[in-house]
GROMACS .gro file of C-alpha atoms in nm:
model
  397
    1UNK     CA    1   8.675   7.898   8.524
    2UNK     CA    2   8.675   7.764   8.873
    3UNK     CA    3   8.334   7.834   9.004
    4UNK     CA    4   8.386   7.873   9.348
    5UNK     CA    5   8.551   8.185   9.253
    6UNK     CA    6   8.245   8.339   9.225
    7UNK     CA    7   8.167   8.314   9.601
    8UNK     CA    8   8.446   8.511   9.672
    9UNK     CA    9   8.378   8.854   9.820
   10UNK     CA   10   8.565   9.165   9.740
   11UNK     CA   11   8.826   9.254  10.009
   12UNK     CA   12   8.727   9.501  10.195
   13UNK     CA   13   8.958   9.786  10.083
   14UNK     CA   14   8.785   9.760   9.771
   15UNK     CA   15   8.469   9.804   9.945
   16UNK     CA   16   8.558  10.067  10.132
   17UNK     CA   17   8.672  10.228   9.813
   18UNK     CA   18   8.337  10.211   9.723
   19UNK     CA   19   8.213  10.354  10.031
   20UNK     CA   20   8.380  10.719   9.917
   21UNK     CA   21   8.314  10.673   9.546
   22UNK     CA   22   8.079  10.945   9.574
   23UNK     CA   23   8.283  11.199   9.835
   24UNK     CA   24   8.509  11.456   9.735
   25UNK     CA   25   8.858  11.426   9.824
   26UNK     CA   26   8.967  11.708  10.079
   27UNK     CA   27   9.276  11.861  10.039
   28UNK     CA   28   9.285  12.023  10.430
   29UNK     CA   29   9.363  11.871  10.677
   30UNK     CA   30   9.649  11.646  10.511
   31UNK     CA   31   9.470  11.314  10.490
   32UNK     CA   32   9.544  11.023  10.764
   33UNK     CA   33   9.511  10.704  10.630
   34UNK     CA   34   9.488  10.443  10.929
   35UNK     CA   35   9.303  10.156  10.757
   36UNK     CA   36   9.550   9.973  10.664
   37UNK     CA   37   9.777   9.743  10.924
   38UNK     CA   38  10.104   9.844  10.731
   39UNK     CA   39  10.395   9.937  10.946
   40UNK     CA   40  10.562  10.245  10.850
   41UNK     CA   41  10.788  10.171  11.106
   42UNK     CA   42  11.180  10.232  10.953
   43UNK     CA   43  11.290   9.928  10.869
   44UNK     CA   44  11.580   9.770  11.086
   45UNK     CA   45  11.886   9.906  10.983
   46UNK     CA   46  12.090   9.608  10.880
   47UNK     CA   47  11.838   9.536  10.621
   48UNK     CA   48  12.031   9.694  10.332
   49UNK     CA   49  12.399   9.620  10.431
   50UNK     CA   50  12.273   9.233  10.464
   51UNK     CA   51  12.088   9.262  10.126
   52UNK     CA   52  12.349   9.408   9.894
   53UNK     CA   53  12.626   9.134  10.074
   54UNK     CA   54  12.331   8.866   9.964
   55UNK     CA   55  12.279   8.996   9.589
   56UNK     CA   56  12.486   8.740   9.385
   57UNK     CA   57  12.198   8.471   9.554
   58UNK     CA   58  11.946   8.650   9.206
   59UNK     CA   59  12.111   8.353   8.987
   60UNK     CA   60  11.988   8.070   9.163
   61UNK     CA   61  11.682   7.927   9.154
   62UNK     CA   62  11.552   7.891   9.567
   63UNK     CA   63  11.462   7.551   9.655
   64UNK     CA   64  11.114   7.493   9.818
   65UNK     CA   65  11.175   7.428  10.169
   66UNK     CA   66  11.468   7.754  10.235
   67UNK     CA   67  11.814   7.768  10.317
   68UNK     CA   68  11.879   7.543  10.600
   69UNK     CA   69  12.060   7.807  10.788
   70UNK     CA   70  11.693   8.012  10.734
   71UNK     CA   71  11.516   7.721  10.907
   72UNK     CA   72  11.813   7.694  11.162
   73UNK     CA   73  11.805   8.047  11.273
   74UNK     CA   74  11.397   8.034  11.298
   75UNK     CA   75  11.385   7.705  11.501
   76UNK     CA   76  11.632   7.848  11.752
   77UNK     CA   77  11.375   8.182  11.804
   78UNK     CA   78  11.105   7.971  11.850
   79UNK     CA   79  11.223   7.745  12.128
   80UNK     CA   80  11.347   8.049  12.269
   81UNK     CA   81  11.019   8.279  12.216
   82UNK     CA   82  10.764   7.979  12.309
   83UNK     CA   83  11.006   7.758  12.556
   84UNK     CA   84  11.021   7.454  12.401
   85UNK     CA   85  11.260   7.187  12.399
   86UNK     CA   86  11.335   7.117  12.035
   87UNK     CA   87  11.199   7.235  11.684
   88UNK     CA   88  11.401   7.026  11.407
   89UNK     CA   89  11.488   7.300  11.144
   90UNK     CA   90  11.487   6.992  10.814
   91UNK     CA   91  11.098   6.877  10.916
   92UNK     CA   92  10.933   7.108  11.128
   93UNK     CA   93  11.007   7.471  11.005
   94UNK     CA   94  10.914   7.587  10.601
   95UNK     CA   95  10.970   7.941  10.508
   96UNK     CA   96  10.710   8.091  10.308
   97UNK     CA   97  10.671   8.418  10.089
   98UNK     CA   98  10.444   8.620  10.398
   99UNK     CA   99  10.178   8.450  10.603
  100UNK     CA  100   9.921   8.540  10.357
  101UNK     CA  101  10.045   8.321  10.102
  102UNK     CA  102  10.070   8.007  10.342
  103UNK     CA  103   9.743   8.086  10.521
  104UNK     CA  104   9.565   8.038  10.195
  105UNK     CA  105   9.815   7.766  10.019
  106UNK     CA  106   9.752   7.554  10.366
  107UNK     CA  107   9.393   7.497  10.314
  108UNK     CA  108   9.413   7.388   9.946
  109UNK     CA  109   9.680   7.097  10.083
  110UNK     CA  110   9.488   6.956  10.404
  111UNK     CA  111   9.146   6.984  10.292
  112UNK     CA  112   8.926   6.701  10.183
  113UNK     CA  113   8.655   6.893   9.974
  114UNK     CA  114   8.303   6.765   9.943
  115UNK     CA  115   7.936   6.867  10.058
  116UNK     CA  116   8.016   6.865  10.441
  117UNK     CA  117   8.349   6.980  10.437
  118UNK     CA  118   8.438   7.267  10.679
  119UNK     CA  119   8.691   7.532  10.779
  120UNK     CA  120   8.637   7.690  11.080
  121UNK     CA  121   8.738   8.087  11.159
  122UNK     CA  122   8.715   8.348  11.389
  123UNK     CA  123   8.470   8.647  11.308
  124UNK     CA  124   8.557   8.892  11.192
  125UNK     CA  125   8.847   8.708  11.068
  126UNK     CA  126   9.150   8.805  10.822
  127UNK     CA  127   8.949   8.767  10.466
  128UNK     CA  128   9.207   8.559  10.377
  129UNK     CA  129   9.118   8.271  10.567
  130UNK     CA  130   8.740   8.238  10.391
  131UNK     CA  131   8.902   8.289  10.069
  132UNK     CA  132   9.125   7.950  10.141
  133UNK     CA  133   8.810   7.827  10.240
  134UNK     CA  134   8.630   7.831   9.959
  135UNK     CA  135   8.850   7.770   9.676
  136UNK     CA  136   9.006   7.493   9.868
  137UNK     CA  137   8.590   7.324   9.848
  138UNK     CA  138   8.479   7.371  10.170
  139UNK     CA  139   8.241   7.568  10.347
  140UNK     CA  140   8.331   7.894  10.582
  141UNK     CA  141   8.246   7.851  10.957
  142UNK     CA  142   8.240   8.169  11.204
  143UNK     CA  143   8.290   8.157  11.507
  144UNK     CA  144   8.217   8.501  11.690
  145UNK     CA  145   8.429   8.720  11.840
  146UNK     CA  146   8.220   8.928  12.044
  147UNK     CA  147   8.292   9.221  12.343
  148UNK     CA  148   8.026   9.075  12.615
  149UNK     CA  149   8.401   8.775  12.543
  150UNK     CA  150   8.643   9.017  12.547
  151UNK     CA  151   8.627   8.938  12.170
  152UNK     CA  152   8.793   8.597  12.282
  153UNK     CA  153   8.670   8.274  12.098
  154UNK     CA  154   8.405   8.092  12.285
  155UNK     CA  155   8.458   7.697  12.134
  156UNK     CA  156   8.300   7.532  12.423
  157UNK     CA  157   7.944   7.694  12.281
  158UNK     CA  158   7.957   7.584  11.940
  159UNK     CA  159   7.783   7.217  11.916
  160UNK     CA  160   7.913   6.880  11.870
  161UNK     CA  161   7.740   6.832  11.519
  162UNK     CA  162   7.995   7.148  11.412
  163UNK     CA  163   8.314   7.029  11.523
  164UNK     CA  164   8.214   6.712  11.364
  165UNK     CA  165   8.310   6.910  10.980
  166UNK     CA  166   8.566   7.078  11.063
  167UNK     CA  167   8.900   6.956  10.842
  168UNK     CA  168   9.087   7.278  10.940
  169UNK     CA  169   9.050   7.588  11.195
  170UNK     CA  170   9.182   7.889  11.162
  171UNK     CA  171   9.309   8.094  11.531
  172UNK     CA  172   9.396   8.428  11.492
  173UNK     CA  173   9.603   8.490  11.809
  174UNK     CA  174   9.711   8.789  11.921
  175UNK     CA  175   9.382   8.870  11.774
  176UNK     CA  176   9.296   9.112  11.446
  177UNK     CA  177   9.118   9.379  11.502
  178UNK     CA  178   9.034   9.337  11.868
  179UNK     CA  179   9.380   9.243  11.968
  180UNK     CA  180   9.242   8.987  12.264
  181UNK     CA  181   9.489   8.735  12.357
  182UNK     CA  182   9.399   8.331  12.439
  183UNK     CA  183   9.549   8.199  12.701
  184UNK     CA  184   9.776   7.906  12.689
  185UNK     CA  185   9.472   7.690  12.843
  186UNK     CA  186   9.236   7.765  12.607
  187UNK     CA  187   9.527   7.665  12.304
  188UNK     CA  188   9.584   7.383  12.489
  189UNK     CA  189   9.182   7.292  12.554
  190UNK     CA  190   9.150   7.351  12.164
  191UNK     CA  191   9.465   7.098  12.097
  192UNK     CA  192   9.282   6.833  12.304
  193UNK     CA  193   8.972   6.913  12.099
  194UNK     CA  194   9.099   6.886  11.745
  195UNK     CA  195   9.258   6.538  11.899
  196UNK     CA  196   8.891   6.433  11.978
  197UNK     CA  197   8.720   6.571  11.613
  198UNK     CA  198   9.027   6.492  11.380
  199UNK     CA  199   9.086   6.836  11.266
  200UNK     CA  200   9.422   7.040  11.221
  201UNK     CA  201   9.524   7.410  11.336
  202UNK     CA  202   9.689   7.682  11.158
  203UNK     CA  203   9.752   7.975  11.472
  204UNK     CA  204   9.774   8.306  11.313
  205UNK     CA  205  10.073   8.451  11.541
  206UNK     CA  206  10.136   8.739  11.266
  207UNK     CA  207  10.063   9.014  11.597
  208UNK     CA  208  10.245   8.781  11.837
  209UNK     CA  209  10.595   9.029  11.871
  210UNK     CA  210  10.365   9.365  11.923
  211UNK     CA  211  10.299   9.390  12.327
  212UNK     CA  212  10.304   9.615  12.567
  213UNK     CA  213  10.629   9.594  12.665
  214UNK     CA  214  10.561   9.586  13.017
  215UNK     CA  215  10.364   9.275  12.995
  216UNK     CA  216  10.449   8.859  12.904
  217UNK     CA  217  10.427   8.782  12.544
  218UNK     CA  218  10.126   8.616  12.395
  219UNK     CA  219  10.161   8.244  12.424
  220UNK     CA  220  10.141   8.053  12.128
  221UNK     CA  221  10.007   7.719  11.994
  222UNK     CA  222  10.355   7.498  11.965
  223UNK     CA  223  10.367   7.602  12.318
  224UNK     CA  224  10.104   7.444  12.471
  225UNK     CA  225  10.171   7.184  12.252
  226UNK     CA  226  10.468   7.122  12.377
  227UNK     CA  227  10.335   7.172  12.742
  228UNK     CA  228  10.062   6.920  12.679
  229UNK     CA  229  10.351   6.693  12.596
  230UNK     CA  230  10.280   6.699  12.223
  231UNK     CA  231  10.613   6.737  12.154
  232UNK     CA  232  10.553   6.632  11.764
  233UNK     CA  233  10.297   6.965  11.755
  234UNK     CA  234  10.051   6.679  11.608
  235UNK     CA  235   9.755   6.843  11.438
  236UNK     CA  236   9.907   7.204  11.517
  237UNK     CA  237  10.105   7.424  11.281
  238UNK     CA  238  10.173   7.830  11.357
  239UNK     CA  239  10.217   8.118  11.112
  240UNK     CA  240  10.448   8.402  11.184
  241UNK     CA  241  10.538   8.685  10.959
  242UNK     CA  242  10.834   8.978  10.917
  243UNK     CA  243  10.588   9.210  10.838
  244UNK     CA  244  10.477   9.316  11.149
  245UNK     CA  245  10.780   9.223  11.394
  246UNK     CA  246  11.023   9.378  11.182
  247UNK     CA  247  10.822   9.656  11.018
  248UNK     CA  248  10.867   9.501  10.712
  249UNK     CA  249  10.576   9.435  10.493
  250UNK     CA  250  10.754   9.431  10.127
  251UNK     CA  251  10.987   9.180  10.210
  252UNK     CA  252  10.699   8.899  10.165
  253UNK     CA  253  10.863   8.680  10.424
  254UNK     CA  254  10.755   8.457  10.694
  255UNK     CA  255  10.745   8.107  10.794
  256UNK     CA  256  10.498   7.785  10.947
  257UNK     CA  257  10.611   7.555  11.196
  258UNK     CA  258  10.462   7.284  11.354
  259UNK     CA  259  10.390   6.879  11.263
  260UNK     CA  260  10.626   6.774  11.055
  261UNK     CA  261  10.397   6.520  10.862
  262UNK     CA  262  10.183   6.829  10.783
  263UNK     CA  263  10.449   7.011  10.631
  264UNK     CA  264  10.578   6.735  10.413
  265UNK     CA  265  10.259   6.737  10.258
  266UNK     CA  266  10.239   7.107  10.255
  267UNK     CA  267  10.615   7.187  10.109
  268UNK     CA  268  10.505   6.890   9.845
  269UNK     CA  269  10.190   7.124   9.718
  270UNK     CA  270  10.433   7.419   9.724
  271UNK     CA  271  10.667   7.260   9.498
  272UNK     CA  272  10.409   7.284   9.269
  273UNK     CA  273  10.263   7.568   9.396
  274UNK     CA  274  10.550   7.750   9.353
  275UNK     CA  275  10.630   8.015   9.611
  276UNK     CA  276  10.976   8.026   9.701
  277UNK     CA  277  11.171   8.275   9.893
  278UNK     CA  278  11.437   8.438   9.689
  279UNK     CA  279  11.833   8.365   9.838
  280UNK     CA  280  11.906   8.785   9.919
  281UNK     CA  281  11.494   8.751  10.095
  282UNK     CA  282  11.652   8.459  10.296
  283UNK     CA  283  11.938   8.641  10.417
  284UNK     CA  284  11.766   8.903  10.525
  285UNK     CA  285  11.498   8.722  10.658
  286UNK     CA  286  11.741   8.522  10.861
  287UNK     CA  287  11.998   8.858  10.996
  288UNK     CA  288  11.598   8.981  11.135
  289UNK     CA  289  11.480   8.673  11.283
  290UNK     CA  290  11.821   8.654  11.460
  291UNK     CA  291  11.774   9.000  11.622
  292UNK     CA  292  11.573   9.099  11.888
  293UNK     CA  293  11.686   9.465  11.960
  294UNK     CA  294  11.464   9.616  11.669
  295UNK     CA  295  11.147   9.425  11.775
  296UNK     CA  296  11.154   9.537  12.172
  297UNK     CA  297  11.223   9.915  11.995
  298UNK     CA  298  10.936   9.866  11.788
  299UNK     CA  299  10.690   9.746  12.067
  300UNK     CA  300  10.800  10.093  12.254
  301UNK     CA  301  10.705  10.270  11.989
  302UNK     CA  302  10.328  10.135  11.961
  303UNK     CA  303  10.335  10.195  12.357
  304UNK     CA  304  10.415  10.543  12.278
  305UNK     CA  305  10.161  10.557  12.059
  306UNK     CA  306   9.848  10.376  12.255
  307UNK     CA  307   9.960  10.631  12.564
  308UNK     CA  308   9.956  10.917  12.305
  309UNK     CA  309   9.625  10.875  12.162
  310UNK     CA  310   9.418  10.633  12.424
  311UNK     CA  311   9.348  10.933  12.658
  312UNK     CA  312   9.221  11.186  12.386
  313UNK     CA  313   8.957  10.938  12.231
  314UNK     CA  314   8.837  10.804  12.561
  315UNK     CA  315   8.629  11.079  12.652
  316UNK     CA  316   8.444  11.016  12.293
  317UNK     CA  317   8.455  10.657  12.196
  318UNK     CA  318   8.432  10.309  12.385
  319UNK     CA  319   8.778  10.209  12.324
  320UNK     CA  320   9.057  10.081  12.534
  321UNK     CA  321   9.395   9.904  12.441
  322UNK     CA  322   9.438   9.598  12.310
  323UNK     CA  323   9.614   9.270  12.435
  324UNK     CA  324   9.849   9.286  12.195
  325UNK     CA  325   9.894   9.440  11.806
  326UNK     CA  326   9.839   9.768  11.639
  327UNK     CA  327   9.488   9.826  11.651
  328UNK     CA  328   9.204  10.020  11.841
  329UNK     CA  329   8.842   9.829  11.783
  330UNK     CA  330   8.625  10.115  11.946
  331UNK     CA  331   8.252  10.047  11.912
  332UNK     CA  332   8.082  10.393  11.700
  333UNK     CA  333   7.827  10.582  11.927
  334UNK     CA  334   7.554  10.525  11.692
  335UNK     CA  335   7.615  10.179  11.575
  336UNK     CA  336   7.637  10.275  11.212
  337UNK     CA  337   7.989  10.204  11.121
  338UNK     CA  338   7.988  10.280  10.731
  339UNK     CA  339   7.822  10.631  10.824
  340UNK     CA  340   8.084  10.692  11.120
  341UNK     CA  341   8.387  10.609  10.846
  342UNK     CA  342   8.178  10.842  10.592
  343UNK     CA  343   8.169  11.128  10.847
  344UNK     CA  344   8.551  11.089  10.937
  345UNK     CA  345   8.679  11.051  10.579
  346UNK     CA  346   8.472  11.343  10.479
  347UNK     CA  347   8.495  11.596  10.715
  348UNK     CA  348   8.781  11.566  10.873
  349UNK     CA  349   9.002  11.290  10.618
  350UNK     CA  350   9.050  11.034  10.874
  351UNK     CA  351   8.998  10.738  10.689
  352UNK     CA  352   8.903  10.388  10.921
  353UNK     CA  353   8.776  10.098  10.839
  354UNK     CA  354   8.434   9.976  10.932
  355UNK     CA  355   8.437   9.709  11.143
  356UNK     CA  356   8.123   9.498  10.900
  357UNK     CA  357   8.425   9.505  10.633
  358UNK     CA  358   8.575   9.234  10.822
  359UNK     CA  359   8.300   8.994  10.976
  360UNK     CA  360   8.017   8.835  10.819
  361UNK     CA  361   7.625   8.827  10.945
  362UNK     CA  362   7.536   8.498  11.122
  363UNK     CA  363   7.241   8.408  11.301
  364UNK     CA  364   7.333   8.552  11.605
  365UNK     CA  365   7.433   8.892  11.464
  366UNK     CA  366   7.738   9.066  11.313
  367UNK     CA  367   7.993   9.077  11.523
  368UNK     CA  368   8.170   9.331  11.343
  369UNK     CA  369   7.895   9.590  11.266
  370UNK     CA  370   7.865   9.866  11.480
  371UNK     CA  371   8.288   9.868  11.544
  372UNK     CA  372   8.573  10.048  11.329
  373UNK     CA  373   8.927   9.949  11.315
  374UNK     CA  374   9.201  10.196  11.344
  375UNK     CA  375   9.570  10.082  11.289
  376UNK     CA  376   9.788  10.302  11.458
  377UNK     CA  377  10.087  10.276  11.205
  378UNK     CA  378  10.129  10.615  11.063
  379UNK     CA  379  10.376  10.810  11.297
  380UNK     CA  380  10.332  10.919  11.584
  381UNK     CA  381  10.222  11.241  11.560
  382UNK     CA  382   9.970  11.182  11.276
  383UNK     CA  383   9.788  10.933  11.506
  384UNK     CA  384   9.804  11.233  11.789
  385UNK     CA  385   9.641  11.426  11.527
  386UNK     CA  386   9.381  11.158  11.400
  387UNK     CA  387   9.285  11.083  11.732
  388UNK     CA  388   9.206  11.478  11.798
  389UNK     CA  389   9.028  11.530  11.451
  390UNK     CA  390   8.792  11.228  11.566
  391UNK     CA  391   8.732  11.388  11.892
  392UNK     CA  392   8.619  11.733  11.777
  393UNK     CA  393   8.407  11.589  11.504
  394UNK     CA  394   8.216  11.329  11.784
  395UNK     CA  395   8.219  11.669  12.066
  396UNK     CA  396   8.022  11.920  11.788
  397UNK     CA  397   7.768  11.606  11.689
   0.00000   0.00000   0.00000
């Protein structure tokens, strides 16, 4: 067996199982379940009509790299999304089954493993990303993501003799949990720098389409690229996912773009790899990257939402909105986030997620202790009612 499996931690919905092993499960009040970022979200409604049309695609075998009218349609949203001047649909654009699968398969094709080899993540970070890590040979670096920031990655404090292992860094941007958004300097700063220390960039963008709809969108990393005048996206590639756009999480379908002599190297490992998109998954994958109506509905709703809930848990909790996705990061009053997730699952069946569930200690602390994450996904009036059942049990102590 490959031993660096055994460095792998359990996810931390298996821990958090663990957590309430021991409680017993209250049948009043209905329980809330907001620890999970799964949009419940109806699906877009040509999802079915373009599905059933796409059936007959079952009896052939998808090739590696998509449909090129897949790739076509996603190269046209993102020079429209990010502003850029070109994105060639044959080099620069591979489909993949969901981000999680390419976030992980990425590492095992671009890194070099040996003693000093290292991947570099935020933290706390999508689990994902140290998993990749360490099965692809190298070791996990954090970077912390902490609120004196505005949970916003501080690179220019992490030392020379760092950057100086890094084969690959991960960006999670619109951030998960705390939502904080980098600027299109800092991407462009951190392009400059991976120039410098030879390292490439997979950008996280899965929370890039949920924004308050009043505000710009996030930028992302092809566009700075592109602004830097990198118009080849050298060193940089960007991960977006269906999932949370277009509220839908079962479809398994997203995509990287980016430098093109990345991706040939990439698509070669998936060949073997093995993770192709299905033809029907294409179709639909391609009628919801072409449509923008659902995805500005969808962003009202989560405004709805945030306006709903923000001003009963205020009051009670240090919390305010995020940037950008789904999620509150509120710090607990007493610092103990594993007892404050107890408490809510218990007595009032709220379950959260504790924020340590999703960092790692370092020397200079936890950046995720002390914090839960709550995903507002569950409709809208079971988040009004969450949000009230963790105010009365914080008022009465």
């Amino acid at each position: 067996m490959n031993p660096n499996l055994d460095h792998l931690q359990p996810y931390p919905f298996q821990r958090l199982q663990a957590l309430f092993a021991d409680l017993q499960p209250a049948t009043t009040p209905a329980p809330i379940a907001l620890s999970i970022g799964e949009p419940r979200h109806p699906m877009p409604a040509f999802v079915q009509p373009v599905l059933e049309q796409a059936l007959s695609g079952f009896n052939r075998y998808p090739t590696t790299r998509g449909e090129p009218a897949l790739r076509e349609v996603i190269a046209r949203w993102l020079q429209i999304r990010f502003n850029l001047p070109n994105v060639d649909a044959e080099r620069q654009v591979l489909p993949l089954s969901g981000t999680r699968e390419g976030l992980f398969a990425l590492a095992q094709a671009v890194v070099t493993p040996g003693p000093d080899a290292g991947v570099l993540m935020p933290n706390p970070f999508y689990q994902i990303y140290e998993g990749a890590a360490l099965l692809a040979g190298a070791e996990p670096l954090f970077y912390n993501l902490e609120r004196a920031n505005g949970y916003r990655p501080q690179f220019e404090d992490l030392p020379a003799a760092l950057w100086d292992r890094v084969q690959l860094l991960y960006i999670c941007n619109p951030g998960n949990p705390a939502g904080a958004v980098m600027s299109e300097k800092q991407l462009g700063d951190l392009i400059e720098r991976a120039e410098r220390h030879d390292f490439v960039i997979a950008a996280d963008e899965c929370y890039s389409e949920i924004y308050p709809p009043d505000k710009a969108p996030p930028p992302g990393l092809l566009g700075a690229a592109a602004r830097l005048g990198n118009a080849n996206f050298s060193r940089c590639v960007a991960f977006h996912s269906l999932s949370k756009r277009s509220n839908l999480p079962g479809l398994r379908s997203g995509f990287v773009a980016g430098d093109s002599n990345i991706l040939d190297r990439f698509a070669l490992y998936r060949t073997y790899h093995g993770c192709t998109l299905p033809g029907p998954v294409q179709a639909v994958s391609a009628a919801a990257w072409a449509d923008e109506m659902h995805v500005h509905e969808n962003r009202w709703q989560y405004a709805a939402k945030f306006a709903a809930v923000l001003p009963t848990l205020e009051p009670v909790l240090e919390v305010a909105r995020p940037d950008a996705g789904f999620y509150l990061w509120p710090r607990v009053p007493d610092g103990d986030d594993e007892a404050f997730a107890r408490r809510l699952q218990q007595e009032v069946n709220v379950t959260v997620l504790p924020g340590r569930y999703l960092s790692r200690p370092t020397p200079e602390g936890d950046p995720g202790a002390g914090h839960v994450r709550i995903a507002l996904v569950a409709e809208p009036q079971a988040c009004i009612e969450a949000a009230e059942r963790i105010r009365t049990l914080l008022e009465r102590g």
